[in-house]
Amino acid sequence: DKFVKNPADVVRVQQKVAVTVMDVDLNRNRIALSMKAFPGESTQKVKPSAKPQKRQPQTQTGRKKKVPFNNPFADLLGDKLNG
């Protein structure tokens, strides 16, 4: 019943555990989970919401360098491709 900074201190890889989703943060692509057992909650089924949330498209910051589509050698050849 305490905050765990490093999950590896409590669980190991491929270990199956029961958790409760506490929060979903779509902006930061994170979820908050809790392994804490709540009385009576283990027998209840989670009902899906009427409308599933849609993910917001992520906007890119900065400018992308124009390169030919799907050209793995674009960085090697540099300006020779453009002219």
Coordinates of C-alpha atoms in Angstrom, one line a residue:
D1 CA 0.0 0.0 0.0
K2 CA 2.7 2.5 -1.0
F3 CA 4.0 4.2 -4.1
V4 CA 6.5 2.2 -6.1
K5 CA 9.1 4.2 -8.0
N6 CA 10.5 1.2 -9.8
P7 CA 8.0 -1.6 -10.8
A8 CA 10.9 -4.1 -11.1
D9 CA 11.2 -3.9 -7.2
V10 CA 7.7 -5.5 -7.0
V11 CA 7.1 -7.5 -10.1
R12 CA 9.3 -9.3 -12.7
V13 CA 9.1 -9.5 -16.5
Q14 CA 6.3 -11.9 -17.8
Q15 CA 4.7 -12.1 -14.4
K16 CA 0.9 -12.0 -14.6
V17 CA -0.8 -9.6 -12.2
A18 CA -4.3 -8.2 -11.8
V19 CA -4.4 -4.4 -12.0
T20 CA -7.0 -1.7 -12.1
V21 CA -6.7 1.1 -14.6
M22 CA -6.7 4.3 -12.7
D23 CA -6.1 6.9 -15.4
V24 CA -5.5 7.1 -19.2
D25 CA -3.5 10.1 -20.4
L26 CA -3.8 10.2 -24.2
N27 CA -1.7 13.3 -24.5
R28 CA 1.4 11.7 -23.0
N29 CA 0.6 8.1 -24.1
R30 CA 0.5 6.9 -20.5
I31 CA -1.7 4.8 -18.3
A32 CA -1.8 4.7 -14.5
L33 CA -2.3 1.2 -13.0
S34 CA -3.0 0.0 -9.5
M35 CA -2.4 -3.5 -8.1
K36 CA -4.2 -2.5 -4.9
A37 CA -7.2 -4.8 -4.2
F38 CA -10.4 -3.0 -3.6
P39 CA -13.2 -4.9 -1.7
G40 CA -16.0 -6.1 -4.0
E41 CA -14.3 -4.8 -7.1
S42 CA -12.7 -8.1 -8.1
T43 CA -16.1 -9.7 -9.0
Q44 CA -17.5 -6.7 -11.0
K45 CA -17.1 -6.5 -14.8
V46 CA -16.0 -3.3 -16.4
K47 CA -18.5 -1.9 -18.8
P48 CA -17.2 -0.3 -21.9
S49 CA -18.2 3.4 -22.3
A50 CA -20.9 4.2 -24.8
K51 CA -18.5 6.2 -27.0
P52 CA -14.8 5.1 -27.1
Q53 CA -12.4 8.0 -27.0
K54 CA -10.7 8.9 -30.2
R55 CA -7.0 9.6 -30.2
Q56 CA -6.0 13.1 -31.1
P57 CA -3.5 13.3 -34.0
Q58 CA -0.1 14.4 -32.9
T59 CA 1.3 17.6 -34.4
Q60 CA 4.9 17.7 -35.3
T61 CA 7.1 20.7 -34.3
G62 CA 9.9 22.0 -36.3
R63 CA 10.6 21.6 -40.0
K64 CA 11.3 18.4 -41.7
K65 CA 14.0 18.3 -44.4
K66 CA 12.5 17.4 -47.8
V67 CA 13.9 14.1 -49.0
P68 CA 12.7 11.9 -51.9
F69 CA 10.1 9.4 -50.8
N70 CA 11.5 6.1 -49.4
N71 CA 15.1 6.8 -50.4
P72 CA 17.6 5.2 -47.9
F73 CA 20.6 7.0 -49.6
A74 CA 19.1 10.5 -49.4
D75 CA 21.4 11.5 -46.5
L76 CA 24.5 10.1 -48.1
L77 CA 24.0 11.8 -51.4
G78 CA 22.8 15.1 -50.0
D79 CA 22.4 17.9 -52.6
K80 CA 23.4 15.7 -55.5
L81 CA 19.8 14.3 -55.6
N82 CA 18.3 17.8 -56.0
G83 CA 20.4 19.0 -58.9

